[in-house]
Coordinates of C-alpha atoms and ligand atoms in Angstrom, one line a residue:
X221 CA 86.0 121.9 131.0
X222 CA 87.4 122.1 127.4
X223 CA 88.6 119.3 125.3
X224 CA 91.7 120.0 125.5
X225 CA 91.3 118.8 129.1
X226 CA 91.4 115.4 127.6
X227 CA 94.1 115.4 125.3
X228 CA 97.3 112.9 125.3
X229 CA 100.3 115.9 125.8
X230 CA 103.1 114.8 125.0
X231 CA 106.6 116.7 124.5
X232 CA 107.2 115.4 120.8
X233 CA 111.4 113.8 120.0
X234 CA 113.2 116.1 118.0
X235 CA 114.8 114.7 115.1
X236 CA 117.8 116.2 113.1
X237 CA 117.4 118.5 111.0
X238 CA 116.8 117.7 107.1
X239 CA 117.2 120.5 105.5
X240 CA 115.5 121.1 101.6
X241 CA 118.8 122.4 100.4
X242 CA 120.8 119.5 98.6
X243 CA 124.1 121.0 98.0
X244 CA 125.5 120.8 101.9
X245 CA 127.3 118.3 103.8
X246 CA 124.9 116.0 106.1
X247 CA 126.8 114.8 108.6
X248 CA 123.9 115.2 111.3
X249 CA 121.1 112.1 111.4
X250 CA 123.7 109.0 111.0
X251 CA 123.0 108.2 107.4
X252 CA 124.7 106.1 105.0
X253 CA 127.2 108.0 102.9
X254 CA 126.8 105.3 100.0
X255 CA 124.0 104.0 98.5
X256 CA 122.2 100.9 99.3
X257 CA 123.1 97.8 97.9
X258 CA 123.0 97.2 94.0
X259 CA 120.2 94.8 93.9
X260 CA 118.1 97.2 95.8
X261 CA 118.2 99.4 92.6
X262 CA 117.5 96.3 89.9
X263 CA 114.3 95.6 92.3
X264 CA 113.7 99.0 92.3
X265 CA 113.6 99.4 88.7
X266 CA 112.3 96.0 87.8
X267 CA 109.4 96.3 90.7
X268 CA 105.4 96.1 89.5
X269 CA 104.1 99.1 90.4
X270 CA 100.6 97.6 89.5
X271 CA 101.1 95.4 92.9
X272 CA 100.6 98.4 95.0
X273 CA 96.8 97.9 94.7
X274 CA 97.0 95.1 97.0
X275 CA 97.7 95.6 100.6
X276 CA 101.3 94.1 101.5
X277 CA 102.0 90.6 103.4
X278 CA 101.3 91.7 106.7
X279 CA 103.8 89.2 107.9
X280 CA 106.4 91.0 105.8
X281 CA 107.4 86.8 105.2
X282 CA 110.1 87.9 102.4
X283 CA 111.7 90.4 105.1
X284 CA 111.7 88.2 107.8
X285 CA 113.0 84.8 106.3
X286 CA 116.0 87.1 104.6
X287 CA 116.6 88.2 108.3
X288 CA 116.3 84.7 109.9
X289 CA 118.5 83.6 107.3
X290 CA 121.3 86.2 107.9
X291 CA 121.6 86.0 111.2
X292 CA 120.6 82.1 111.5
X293 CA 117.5 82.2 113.6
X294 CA 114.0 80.8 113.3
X295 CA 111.6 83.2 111.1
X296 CA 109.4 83.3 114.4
X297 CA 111.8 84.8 116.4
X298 CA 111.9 88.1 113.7
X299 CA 109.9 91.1 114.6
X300 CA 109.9 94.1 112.1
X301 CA 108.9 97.5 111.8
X302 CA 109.1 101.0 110.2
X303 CA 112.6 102.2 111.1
X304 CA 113.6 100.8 114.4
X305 CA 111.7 103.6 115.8
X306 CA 108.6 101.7 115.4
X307 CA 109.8 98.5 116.6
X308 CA 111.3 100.1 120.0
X309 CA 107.7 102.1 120.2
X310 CA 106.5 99.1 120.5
X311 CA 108.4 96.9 122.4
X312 CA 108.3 99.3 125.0
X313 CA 104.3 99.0 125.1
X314 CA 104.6 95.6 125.3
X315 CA 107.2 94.7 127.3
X316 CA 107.1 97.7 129.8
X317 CA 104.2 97.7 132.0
X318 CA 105.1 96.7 135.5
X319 CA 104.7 99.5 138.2
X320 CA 108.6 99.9 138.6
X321 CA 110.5 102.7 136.2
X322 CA 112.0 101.3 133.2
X323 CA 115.6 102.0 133.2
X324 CA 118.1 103.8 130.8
X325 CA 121.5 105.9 130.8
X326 CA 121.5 109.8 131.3
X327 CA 123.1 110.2 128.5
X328 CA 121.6 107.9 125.8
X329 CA 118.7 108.3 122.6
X330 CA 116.7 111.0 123.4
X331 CA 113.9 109.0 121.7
X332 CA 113.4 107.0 125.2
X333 CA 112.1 109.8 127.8
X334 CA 109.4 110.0 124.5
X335 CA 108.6 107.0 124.6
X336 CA 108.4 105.9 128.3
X337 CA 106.2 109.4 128.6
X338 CA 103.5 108.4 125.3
X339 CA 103.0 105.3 126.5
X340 CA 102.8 106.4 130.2
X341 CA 105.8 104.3 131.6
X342 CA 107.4 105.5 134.5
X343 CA 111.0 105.6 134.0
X344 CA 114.3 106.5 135.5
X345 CA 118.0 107.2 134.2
X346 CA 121.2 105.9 135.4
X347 CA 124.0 108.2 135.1
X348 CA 126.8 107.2 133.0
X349 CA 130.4 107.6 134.7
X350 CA 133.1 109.8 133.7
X351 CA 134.4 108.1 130.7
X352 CA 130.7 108.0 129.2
X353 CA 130.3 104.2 130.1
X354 CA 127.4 102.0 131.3
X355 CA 127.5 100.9 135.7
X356 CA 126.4 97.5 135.1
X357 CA 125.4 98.0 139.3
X358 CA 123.0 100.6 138.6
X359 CA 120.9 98.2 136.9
X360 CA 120.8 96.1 139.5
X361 CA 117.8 98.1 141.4
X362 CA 113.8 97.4 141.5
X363 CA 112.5 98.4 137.6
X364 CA 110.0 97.7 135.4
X365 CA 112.8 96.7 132.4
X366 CA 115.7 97.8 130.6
X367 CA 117.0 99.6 127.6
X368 CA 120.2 100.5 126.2
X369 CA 122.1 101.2 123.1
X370 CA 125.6 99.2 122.5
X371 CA 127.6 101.2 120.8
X372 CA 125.5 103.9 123.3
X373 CA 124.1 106.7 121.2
X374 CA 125.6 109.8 120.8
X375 CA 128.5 108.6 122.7
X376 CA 129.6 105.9 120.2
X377 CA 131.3 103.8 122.8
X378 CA 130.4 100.2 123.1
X379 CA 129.8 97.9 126.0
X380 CA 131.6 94.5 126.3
X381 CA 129.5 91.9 126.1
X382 CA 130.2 90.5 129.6
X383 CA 129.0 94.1 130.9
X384 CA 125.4 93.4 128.3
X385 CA 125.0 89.6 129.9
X386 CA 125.6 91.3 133.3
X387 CA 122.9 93.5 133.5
X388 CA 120.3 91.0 131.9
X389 CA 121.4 88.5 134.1
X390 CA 120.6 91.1 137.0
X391 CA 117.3 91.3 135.4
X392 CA 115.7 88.0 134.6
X393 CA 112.0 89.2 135.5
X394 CA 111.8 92.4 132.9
X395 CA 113.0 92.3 129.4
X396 CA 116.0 94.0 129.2
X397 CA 116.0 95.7 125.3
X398 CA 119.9 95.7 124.0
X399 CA 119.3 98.4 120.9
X400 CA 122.1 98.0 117.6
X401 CA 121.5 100.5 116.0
X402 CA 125.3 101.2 115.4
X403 CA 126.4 97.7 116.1
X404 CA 127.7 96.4 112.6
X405 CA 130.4 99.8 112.9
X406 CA 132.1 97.7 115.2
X407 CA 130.2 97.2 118.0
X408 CA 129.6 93.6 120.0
X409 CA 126.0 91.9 119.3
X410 CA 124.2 90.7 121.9
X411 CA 122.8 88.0 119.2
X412 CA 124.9 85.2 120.7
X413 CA 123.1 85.5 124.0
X414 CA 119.9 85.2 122.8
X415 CA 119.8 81.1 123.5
X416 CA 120.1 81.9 126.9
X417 CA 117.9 84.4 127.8
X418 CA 114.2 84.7 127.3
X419 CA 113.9 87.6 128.2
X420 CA 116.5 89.7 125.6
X421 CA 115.1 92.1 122.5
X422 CA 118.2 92.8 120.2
X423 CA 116.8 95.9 118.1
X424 CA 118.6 96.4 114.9
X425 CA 117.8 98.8 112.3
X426 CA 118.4 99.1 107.9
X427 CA 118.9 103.1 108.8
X428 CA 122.3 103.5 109.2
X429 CA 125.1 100.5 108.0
X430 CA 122.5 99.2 105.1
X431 CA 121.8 102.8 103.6
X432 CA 118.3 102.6 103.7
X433 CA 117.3 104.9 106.4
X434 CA 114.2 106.6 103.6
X435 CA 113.0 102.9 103.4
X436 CA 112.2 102.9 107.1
X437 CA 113.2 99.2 107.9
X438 CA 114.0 98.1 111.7
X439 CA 114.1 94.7 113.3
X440 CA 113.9 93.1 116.6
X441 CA 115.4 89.6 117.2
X442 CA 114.4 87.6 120.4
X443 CA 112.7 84.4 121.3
X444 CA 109.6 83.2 119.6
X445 CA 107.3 83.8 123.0
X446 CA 108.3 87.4 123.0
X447 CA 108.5 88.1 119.5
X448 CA 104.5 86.8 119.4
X449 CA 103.7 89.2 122.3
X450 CA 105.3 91.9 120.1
X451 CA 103.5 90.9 116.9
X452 CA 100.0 90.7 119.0
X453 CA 100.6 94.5 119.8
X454 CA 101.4 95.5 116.3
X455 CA 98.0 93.9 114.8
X456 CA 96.1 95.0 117.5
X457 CA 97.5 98.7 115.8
X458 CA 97.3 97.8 112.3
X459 CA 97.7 95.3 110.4
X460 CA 100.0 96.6 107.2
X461 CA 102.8 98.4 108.8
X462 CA 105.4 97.9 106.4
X463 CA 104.6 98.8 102.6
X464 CA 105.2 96.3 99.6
X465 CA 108.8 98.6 98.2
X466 CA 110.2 98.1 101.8
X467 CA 109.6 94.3 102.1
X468 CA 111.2 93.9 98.4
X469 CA 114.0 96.4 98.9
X470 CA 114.8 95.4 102.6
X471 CA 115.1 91.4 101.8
X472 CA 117.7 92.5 98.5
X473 CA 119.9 94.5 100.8
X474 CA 120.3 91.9 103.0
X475 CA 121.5 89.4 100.8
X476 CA 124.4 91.3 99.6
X477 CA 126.8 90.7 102.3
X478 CA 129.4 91.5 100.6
X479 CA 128.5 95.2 99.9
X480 CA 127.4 95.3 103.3
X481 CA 130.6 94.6 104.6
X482 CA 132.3 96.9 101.8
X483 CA 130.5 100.0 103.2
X484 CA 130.8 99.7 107.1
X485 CA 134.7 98.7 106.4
X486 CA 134.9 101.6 104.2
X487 CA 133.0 104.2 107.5
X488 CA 135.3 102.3 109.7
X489 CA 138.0 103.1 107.7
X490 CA 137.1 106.9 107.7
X491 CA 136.3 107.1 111.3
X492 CA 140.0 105.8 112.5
X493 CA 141.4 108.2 109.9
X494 CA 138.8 111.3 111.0
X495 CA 139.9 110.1 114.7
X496 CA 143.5 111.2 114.6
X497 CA 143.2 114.4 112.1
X498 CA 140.4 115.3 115.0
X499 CA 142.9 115.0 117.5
X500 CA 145.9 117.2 116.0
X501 CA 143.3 119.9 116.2
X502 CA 143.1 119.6 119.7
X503 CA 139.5 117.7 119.6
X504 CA 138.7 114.7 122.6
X505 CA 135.9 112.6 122.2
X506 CA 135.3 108.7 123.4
X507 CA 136.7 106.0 121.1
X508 CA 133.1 105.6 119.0
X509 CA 132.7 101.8 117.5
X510 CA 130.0 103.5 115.8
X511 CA 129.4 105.9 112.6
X512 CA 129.5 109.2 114.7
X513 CA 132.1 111.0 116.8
X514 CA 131.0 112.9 119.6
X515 CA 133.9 115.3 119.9
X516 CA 134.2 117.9 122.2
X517 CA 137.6 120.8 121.8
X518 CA 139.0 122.1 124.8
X519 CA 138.9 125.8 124.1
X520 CA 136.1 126.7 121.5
X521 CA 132.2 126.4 122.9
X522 CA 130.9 123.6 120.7
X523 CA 128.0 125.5 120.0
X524 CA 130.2 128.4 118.6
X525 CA 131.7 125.4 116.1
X526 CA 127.7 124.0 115.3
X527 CA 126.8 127.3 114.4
X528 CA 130.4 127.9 112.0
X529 CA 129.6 124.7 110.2
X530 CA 126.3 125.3 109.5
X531 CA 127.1 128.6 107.7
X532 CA 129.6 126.6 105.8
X533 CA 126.9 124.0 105.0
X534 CA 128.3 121.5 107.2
X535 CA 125.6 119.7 109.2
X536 CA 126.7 118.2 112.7
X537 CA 124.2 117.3 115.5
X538 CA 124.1 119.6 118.9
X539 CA 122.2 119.6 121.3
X540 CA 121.7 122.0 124.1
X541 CA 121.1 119.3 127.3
X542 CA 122.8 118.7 130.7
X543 CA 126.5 117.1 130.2
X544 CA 126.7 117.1 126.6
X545 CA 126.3 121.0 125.4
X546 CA 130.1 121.2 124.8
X547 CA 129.5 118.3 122.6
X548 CA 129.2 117.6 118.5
X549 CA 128.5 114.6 116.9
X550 CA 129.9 113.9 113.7
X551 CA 128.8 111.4 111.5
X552 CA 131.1 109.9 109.3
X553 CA 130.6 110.3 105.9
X554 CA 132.9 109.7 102.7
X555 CA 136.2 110.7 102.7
X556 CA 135.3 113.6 100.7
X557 CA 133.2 114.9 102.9
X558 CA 135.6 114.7 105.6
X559 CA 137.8 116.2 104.1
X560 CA 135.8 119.5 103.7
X561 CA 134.5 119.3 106.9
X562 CA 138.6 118.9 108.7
X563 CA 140.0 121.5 106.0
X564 CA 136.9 123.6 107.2
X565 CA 137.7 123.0 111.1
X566 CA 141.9 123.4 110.5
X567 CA 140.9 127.0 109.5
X568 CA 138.4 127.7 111.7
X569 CA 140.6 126.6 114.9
X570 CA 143.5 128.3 113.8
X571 CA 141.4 131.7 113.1
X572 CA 139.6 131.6 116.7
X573 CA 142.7 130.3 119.0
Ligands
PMP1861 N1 118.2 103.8 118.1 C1 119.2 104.6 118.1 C2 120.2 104.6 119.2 C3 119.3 105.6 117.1 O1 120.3 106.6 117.2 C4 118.4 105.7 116.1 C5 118.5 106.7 115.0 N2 117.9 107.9 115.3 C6 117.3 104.7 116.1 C7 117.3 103.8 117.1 C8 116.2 104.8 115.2 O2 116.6 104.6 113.8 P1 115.5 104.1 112.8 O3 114.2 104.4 113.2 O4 115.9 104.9 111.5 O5 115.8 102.6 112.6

């Protein structure tokens, strides 16, 4: 008998590289190109540093009423967290503890087998099909709940929203967990369907299309019954998840709607360009709604192209799993930046075709 006997083992999520060097091209964790909004930086500056000798609202009240505002639902029905990482961790202790597997895509965040195996959930995947979309009939089997991206992650493609209300209309007794990470790239909320089921989580996160992803800012949206089961979790953890800076910088960004818009039309904008330069070099990928590409070239192991980039200082994300190994996905970053990278890969093809 040794200690270790007793320890909580757990195969840890890999996270994308963040490399110390500053002069490459990060196009590998989904970040914001841009910086956050303006008024983040006057709150920044202008913020009382002697405040930080008091522990933060632990109802993050600032956060959540600029959130309830935004997206015009009651403060009660906000739920937030460090990153959206946190707030999925979570939910999926809360919400996820019948006997039945919870149930995700194959080929979806790698963050979820993590999750479902620390918290000790039983879980099983349902294979995407061909073109990299969601069966809504898979999800019409015995489970213990539901969790998906829409736009999926690292596919980038996005469900319709008839296809979202389908599968939590299949599964009225579990709460089915619609995450958005990527939704305000284009993508279809699940918001709107909120007053009709009780039993939907829309997960949403400041990472990615509000710039902030070293704030660590993530939200979940639902109604106010689940969002108190949530909340009763979180304090039963601790109490001061979320730091003053965050709760001040987080409310600023979202009430600059305009530069919010501004920056995901501008990544939009890139994307569609990137798209068809991508193509004339022979790439094929699925038609992302998201801040990522996940390209894949007929001739040229993608691996071969990770490892090319990354000796140019060009960051992509690979990884080495079933289905997806010929696969790179690109986030989008400024136009400079994809410039460099498609000047890089119009050599590079040409040299090894
Ligand atoms: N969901 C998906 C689908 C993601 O790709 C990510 C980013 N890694 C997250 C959630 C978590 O993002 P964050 O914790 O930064 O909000």
């Amino acid at each position: 008998m040794s200690w270790e006997d007793n320890v909580r083992k757990v195969v840890p999520y890999v996270a994308g590289e963040q490399p110390r060097k500053t002069d490459i091209i990060k196009l590998n964790t989904n970040e914001c190109p841009y910086p956050p909004a303006p008024g983040v930086g006057r709150m920044a500056a202008q913020m009382d540093y002697s405040a930080l000798r008091l522990y933060p609202d632990q109802n993050t009240t600032i956060l959540v009423e600029a959130l309830a505002d935004y997206y015009h639902v009651k403060p009660g029905q906000v739920f937030v967290g460090v990153g959206s990482d946190d707030v999925l961790s979570m939910a999926f202790m809360t919400f996820f503890n019948g006997g039945s597997p919870v149930l995700f895509p194959d080929v979806t965040y790698s963050f979820y087998d993590v999750w479902a195996e620390v918290h000790r959930i039983p879980y099983k995947t349902c294979p995407l099909d061909e073109n990299w979309h969601i069966r809504p009939e898979d999800y019409r089997q015995p489970n213990g709940g539901v969790i998906f991206p829409n736009p999926n992650a690292p596919t980038g493609l996005t469900e319709s929203l008839e296809t979202v209300e389908r599968i939590i209309r299949a599964n009225r007794d579990v709460v089915v967990i619609v995450d958005e990470a990527y939704v305000d790239f284009g993508g279809v909320s699940a918001l709107g369907l909120l007053e009709k089921y009780d039993n939907l989580l829309v997960v949403q996160t400041f990472s990615k299309s509000r710039a902030m992803a070293g704030m660590r800012i993530g939200f979940g949206i639902g109604n106010e019954k689940l969002i108190r089961y949530l909340n009763d979790v979180k304090f039963s953890f601790n109490s001061y998840t979320m730091n003053l800076p965050s709760q001040l910088l987080g409310a600023e960004a979202v009430r600059d709607e305009a530069y919010f818009r501004e920056i995901t039309g501008k990544i939009i904008a890139t994307r569609e360009r990137v798209k068809g330069e991508l193509r004339k070099l022979g790439f094929t990928f699925p038609d992302s709604r998201a801040n990522f590409i996940f390209a894949t070239h007929p001739s040229i192991p993608a691996k071969q192209i990770f490892q090319a980039l990354r000796e140019a200082d060009i960051y992509v994300r690979h990884w080495d799993k079933p289905r997806i190994s010929e696969y790179l996905r690109i986030t989008i970053g400024t136009d400079e930046q994809m410039d460099t990278l498609l000047a890089f890969l119009r050599d590079y093809v040409a040299r090894v075709l």
